[in-house]
Tab-separated table of C-alpha atoms and ligand atoms in Angstrom:
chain	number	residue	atom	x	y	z
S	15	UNK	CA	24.479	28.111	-19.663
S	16	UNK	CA	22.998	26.428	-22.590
S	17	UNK	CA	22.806	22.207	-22.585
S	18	UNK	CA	24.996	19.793	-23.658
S	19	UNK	CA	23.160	19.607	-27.509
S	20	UNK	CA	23.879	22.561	-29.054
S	21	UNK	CA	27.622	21.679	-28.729
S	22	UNK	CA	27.376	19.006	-30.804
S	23	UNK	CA	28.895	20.251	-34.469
S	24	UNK	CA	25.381	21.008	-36.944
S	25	UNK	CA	26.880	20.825	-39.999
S	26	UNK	CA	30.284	18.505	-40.793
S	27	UNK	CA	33.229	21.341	-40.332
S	28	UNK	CA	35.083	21.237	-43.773
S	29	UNK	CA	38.475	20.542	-42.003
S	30	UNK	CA	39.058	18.433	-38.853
S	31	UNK	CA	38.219	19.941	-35.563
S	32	UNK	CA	42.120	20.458	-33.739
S	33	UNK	CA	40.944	17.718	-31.434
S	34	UNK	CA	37.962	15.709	-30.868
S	35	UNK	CA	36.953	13.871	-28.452
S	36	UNK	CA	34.836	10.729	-29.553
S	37	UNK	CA	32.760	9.191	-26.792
S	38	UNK	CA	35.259	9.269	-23.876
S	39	UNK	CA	34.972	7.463	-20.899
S	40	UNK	CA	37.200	6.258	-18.306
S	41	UNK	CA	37.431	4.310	-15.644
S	42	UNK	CA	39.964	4.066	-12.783
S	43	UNK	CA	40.080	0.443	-11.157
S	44	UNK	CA	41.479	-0.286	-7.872
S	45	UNK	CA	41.215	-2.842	-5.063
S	46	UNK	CA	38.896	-0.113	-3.377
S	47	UNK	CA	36.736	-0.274	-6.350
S	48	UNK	CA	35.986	1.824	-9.287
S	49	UNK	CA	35.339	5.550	-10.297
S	50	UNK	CA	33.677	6.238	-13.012
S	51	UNK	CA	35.793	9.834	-13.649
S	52	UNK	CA	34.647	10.301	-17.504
S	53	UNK	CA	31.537	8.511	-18.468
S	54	UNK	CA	30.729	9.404	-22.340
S	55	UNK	CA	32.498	12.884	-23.103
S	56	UNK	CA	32.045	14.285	-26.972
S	57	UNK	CA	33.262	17.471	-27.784
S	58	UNK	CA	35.309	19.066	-30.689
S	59	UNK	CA	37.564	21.683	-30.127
S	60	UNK	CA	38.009	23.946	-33.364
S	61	UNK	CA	40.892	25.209	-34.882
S	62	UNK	CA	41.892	28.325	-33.436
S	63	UNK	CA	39.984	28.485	-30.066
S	64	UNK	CA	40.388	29.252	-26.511
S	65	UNK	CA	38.569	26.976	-24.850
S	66	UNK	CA	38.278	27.072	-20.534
S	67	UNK	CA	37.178	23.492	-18.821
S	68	UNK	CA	35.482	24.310	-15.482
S	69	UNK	CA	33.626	22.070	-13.193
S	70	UNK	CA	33.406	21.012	-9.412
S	71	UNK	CA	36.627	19.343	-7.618
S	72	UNK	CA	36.338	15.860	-8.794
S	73	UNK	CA	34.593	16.022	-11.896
S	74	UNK	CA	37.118	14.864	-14.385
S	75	UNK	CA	38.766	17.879	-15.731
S	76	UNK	CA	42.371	16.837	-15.377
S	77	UNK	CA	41.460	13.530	-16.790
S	78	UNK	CA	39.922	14.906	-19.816
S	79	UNK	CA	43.722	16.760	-20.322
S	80	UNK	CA	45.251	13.529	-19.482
S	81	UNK	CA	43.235	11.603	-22.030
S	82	UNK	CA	42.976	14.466	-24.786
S	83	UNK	CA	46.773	14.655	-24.492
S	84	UNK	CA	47.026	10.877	-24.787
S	85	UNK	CA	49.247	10.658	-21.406
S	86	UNK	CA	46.413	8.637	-20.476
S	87	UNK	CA	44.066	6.592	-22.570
S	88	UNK	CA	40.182	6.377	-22.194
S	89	UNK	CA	38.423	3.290	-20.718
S	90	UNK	CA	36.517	3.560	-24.095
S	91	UNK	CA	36.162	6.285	-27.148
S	92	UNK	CA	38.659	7.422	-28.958
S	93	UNK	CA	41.088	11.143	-29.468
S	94	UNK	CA	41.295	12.665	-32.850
S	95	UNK	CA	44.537	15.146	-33.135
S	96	UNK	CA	44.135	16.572	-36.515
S	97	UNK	CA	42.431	14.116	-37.835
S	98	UNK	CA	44.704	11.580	-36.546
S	99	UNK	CA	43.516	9.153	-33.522
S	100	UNK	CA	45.171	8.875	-31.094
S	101	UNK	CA	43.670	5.199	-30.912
S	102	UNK	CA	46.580	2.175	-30.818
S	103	UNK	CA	49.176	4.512	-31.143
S	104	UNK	CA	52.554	3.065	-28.836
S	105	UNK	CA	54.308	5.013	-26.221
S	106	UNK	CA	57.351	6.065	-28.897
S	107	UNK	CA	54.431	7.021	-31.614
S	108	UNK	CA	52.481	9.311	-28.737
S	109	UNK	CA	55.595	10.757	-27.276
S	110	UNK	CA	56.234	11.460	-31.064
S	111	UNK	CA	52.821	13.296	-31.837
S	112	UNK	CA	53.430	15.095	-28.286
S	113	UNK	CA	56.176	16.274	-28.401
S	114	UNK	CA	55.447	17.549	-32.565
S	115	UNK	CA	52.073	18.605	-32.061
S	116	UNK	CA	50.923	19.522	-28.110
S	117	UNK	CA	52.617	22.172	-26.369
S	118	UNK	CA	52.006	21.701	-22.721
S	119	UNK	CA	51.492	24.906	-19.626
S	120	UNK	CA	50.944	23.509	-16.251
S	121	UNK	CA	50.751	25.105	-12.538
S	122	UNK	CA	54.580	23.711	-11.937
S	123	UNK	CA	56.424	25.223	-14.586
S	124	UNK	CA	58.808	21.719	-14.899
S	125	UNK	CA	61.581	23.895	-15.826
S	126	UNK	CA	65.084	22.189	-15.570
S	127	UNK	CA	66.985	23.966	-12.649
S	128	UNK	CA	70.574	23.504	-14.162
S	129	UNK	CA	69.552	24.444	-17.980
S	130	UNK	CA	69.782	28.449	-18.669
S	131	UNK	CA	66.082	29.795	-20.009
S	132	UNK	CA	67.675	29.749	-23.705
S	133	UNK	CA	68.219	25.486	-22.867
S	134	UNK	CA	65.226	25.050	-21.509
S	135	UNK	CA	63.267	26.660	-24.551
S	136	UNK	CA	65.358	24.361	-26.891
S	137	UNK	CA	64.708	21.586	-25.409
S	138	UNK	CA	61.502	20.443	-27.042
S	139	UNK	CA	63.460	21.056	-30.749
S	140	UNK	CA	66.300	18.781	-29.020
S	141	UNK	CA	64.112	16.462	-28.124
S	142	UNK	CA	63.021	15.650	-31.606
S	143	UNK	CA	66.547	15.462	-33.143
S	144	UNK	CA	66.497	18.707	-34.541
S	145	UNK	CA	69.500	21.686	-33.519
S	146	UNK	CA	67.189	24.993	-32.431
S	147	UNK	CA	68.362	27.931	-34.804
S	148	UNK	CA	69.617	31.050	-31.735
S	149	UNK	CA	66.796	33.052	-33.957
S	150	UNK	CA	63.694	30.638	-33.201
S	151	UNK	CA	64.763	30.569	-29.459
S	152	UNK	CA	64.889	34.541	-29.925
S	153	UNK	CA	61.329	34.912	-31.528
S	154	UNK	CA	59.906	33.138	-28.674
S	155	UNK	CA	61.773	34.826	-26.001
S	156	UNK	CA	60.851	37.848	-27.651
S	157	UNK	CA	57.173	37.234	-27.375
S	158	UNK	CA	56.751	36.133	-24.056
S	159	UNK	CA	58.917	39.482	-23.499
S	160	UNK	CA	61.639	37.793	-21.993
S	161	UNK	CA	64.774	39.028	-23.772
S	162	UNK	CA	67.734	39.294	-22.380
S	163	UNK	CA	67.441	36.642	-19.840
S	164	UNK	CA	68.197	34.080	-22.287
S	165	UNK	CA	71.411	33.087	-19.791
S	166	UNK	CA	69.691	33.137	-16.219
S	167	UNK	CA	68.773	29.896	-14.738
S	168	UNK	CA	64.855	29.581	-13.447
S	169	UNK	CA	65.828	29.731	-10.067
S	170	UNK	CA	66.845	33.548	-10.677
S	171	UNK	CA	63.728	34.235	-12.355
S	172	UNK	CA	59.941	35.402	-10.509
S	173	UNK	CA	56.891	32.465	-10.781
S	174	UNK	CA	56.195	34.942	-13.705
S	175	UNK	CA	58.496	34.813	-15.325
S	176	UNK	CA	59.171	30.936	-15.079
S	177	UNK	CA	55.865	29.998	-16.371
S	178	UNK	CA	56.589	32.822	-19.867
S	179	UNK	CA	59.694	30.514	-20.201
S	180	UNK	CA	57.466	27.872	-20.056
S	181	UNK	CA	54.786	29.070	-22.231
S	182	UNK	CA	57.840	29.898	-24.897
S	183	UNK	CA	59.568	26.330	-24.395
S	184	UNK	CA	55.712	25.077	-25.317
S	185	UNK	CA	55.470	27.944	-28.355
S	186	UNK	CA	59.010	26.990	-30.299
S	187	UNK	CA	57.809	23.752	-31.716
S	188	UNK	CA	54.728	25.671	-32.893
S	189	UNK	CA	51.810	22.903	-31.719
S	190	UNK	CA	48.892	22.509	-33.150
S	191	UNK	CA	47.396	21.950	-28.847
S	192	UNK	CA	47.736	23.659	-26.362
S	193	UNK	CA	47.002	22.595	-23.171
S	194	UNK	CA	47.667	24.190	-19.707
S	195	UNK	CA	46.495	23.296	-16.859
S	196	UNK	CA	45.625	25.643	-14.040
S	197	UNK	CA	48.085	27.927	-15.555
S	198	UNK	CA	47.918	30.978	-13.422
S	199	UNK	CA	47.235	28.937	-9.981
S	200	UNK	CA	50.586	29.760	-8.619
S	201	UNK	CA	50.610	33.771	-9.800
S	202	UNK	CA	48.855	37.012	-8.485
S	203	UNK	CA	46.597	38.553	-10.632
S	204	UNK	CA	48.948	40.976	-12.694
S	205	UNK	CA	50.996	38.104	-13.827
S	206	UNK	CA	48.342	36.034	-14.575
S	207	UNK	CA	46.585	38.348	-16.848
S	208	UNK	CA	50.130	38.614	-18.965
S	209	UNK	CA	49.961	34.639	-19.259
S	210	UNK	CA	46.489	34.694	-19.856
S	211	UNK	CA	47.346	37.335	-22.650
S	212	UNK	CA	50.023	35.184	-24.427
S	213	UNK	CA	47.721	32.110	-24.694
S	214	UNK	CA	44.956	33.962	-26.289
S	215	UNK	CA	47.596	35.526	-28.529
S	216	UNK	CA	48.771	32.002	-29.159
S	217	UNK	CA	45.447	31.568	-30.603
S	218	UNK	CA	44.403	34.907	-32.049
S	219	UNK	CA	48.199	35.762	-33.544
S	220	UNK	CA	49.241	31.681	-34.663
S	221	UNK	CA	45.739	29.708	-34.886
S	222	UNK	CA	46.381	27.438	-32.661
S	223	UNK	CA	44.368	25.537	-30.022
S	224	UNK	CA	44.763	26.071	-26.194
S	225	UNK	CA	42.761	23.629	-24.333
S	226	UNK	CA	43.016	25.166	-20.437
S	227	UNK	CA	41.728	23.463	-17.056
S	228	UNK	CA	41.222	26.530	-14.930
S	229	UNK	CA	39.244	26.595	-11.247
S	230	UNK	CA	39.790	30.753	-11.750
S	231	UNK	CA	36.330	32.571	-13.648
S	232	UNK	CA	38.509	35.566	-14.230
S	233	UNK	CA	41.274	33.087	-16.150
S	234	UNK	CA	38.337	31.304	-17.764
S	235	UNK	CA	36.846	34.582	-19.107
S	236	UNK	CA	39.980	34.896	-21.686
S	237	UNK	CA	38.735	32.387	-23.362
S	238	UNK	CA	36.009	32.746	-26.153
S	239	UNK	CA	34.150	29.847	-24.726
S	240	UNK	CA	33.907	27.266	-20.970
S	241	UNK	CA	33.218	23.628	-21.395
S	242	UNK	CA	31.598	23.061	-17.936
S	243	UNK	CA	32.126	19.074	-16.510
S	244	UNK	CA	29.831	17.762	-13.739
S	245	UNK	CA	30.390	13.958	-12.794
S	246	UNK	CA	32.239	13.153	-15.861
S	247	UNK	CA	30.087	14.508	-18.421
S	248	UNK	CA	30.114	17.611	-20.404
S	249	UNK	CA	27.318	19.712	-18.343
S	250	UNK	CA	26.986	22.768	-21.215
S	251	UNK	CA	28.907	25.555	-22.079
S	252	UNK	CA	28.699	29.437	-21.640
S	253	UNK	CA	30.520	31.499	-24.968
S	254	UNK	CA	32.230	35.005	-23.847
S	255	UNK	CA	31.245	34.847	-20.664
S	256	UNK	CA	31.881	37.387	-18.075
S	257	UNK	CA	33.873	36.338	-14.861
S	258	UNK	CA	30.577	37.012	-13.151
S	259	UNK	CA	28.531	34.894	-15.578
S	260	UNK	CA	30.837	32.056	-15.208
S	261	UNK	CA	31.480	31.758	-11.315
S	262	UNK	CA	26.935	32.067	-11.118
S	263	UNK	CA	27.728	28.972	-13.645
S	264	UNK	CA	29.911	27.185	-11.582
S	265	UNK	CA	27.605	27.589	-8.192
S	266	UNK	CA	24.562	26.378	-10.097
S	267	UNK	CA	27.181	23.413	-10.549
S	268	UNK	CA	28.358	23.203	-7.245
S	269	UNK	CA	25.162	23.297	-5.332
W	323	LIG	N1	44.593	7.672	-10.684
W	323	LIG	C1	43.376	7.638	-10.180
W	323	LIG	N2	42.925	6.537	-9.539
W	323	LIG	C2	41.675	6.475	-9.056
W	323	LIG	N3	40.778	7.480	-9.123
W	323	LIG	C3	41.179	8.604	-9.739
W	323	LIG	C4	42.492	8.750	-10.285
W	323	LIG	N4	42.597	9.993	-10.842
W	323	LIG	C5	41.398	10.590	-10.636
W	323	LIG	N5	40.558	9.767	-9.983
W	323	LIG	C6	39.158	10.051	-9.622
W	323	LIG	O1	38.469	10.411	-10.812
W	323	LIG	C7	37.573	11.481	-10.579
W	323	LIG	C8	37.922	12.653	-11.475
W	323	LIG	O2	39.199	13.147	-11.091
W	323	LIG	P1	39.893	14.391	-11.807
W	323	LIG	O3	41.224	14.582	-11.154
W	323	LIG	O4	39.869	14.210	-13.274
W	323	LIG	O5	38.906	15.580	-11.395
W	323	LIG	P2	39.129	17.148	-11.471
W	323	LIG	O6	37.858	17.718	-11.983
W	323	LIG	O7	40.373	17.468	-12.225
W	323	LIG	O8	39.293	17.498	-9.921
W	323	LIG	P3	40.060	18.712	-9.206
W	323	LIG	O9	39.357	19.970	-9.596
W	323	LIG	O10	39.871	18.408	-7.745
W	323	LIG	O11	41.504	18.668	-9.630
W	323	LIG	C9	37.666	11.796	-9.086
W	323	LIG	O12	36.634	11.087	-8.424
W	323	LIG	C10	39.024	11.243	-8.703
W	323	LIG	O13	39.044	10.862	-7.341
């Protein structure tokens, strides 16, 4: 695993990283006291990559998604999307830049029961005003492979095949960010490696970034490169790592 210094950028990237993070930390405060669940976090994620974040239960993965995403902001640093921060930006400005710019993948597909798949890919083009053309909703059910099931309803459809609706309802507004956490946690392995597939397509195929939380080495090894957290700071990184390589990784973390 090499250290934390390399990852710092050498030379000033001619074009804004897809998201930076700045100095993160964060906080949480509570009558019981405080955690300290980020504590200075700088990283830029280029345009393009597949990047895993691993680390030991606890160590502030999902809060780095939260914060990145801006569905949460940092105790202190700041969140560049594109070059734009995400710094004293208001809910309707952040649900805005969300909903234009991040595509979101998580472990519960937050599908809408009573919309058919073709609804529930729309929504996010609903959502910002706009009526979805029948061929975008097409492309995307095309590339997740799900044609022809444009009329079921989730509830008639595998875990599979649920979370390719949900990867396609994230693809149609074509973001910029991906992120997805634990992605594949609810799958077997066959159906994970078919998700796993379409994000690194996402990235390979469109350029864009996917930002993934994973606890899985095998998921993690899809992407070119793991960001490894350990009390709240970024603890190094391994590039094209084998599953092997990473889980060795993620012991040396754990002990
Ligand atoms: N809302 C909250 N209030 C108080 N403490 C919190 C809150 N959310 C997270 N924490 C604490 O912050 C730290 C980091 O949590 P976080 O969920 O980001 O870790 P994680 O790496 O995603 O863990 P896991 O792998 O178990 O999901 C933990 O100590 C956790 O208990």
């Amino acid at each position: 695993m090499t250290s934390t210094a390399p990852m710092r950028p050498s030379v000033v990237p001619s074009e804004p990283p897809a998201l930076l993070l700045d100095g993160i930390t964060k906080t949480y405060r509570s009558k019981a006291g405080s955690v300290e669940a980020l504590r200075g976090v700088t990283y830029h994620f280029v345009r393009g990559s597949f990047t895993a974040v691993m680390g030991p239960s606890g160590s502030g993965k999902s809060t780095l998604l939260q914060c990145a995403a801006g569905l949460d902001q940092p105790t202190s640093g700041n969140v560049m999307l594109g070059g734009n921060s995400l710094r004293g930006l208001n809910e309707v400005a952040l649900t805005k830049l969300r909903r234009e710019q991040m595509g979101f993948v998580f472990q519960a597909y937050n599908l809408l029961p009573s919309l058919t798949v073709y609804d529930n890919i729309a929504l996010p083009l609903r959502l910002t005003g706009r009526k979805p053309r029948r061929d975008e909703v097409h492309r995307v059910l095309d590339q997740v492979g799900l044609e022809g099931k444009a009329r079921r309803r989730p509830a008639e459809l595998s875990g599979g095949q649920q979370q390719r609706v949900a990867i396609a309802r994230a693809l149609i507004t074509q973001p910029a960010v991906f992120f997805a956490d634990e992605p594949t946690g609810a799958l077997d392995s066959s159906t994970s490696r078919q998700i796993l597939g379409l994000l690194r397509e996402a990235t390979d195929r469109a350029g864009q970034t996917v930002v993934m939380v994973t606890h899985d080495p095998v998921a993690a090894a899809y992407a070119e490169r793991v960001l490894f957290l350990s009390d709240g700071l970024v603890a190094g990184s391994i590039d094209r790592g084998t599953p092997a390589q990473i889980a060795a990784a993620m012991s040396e973390l754990e002990r």
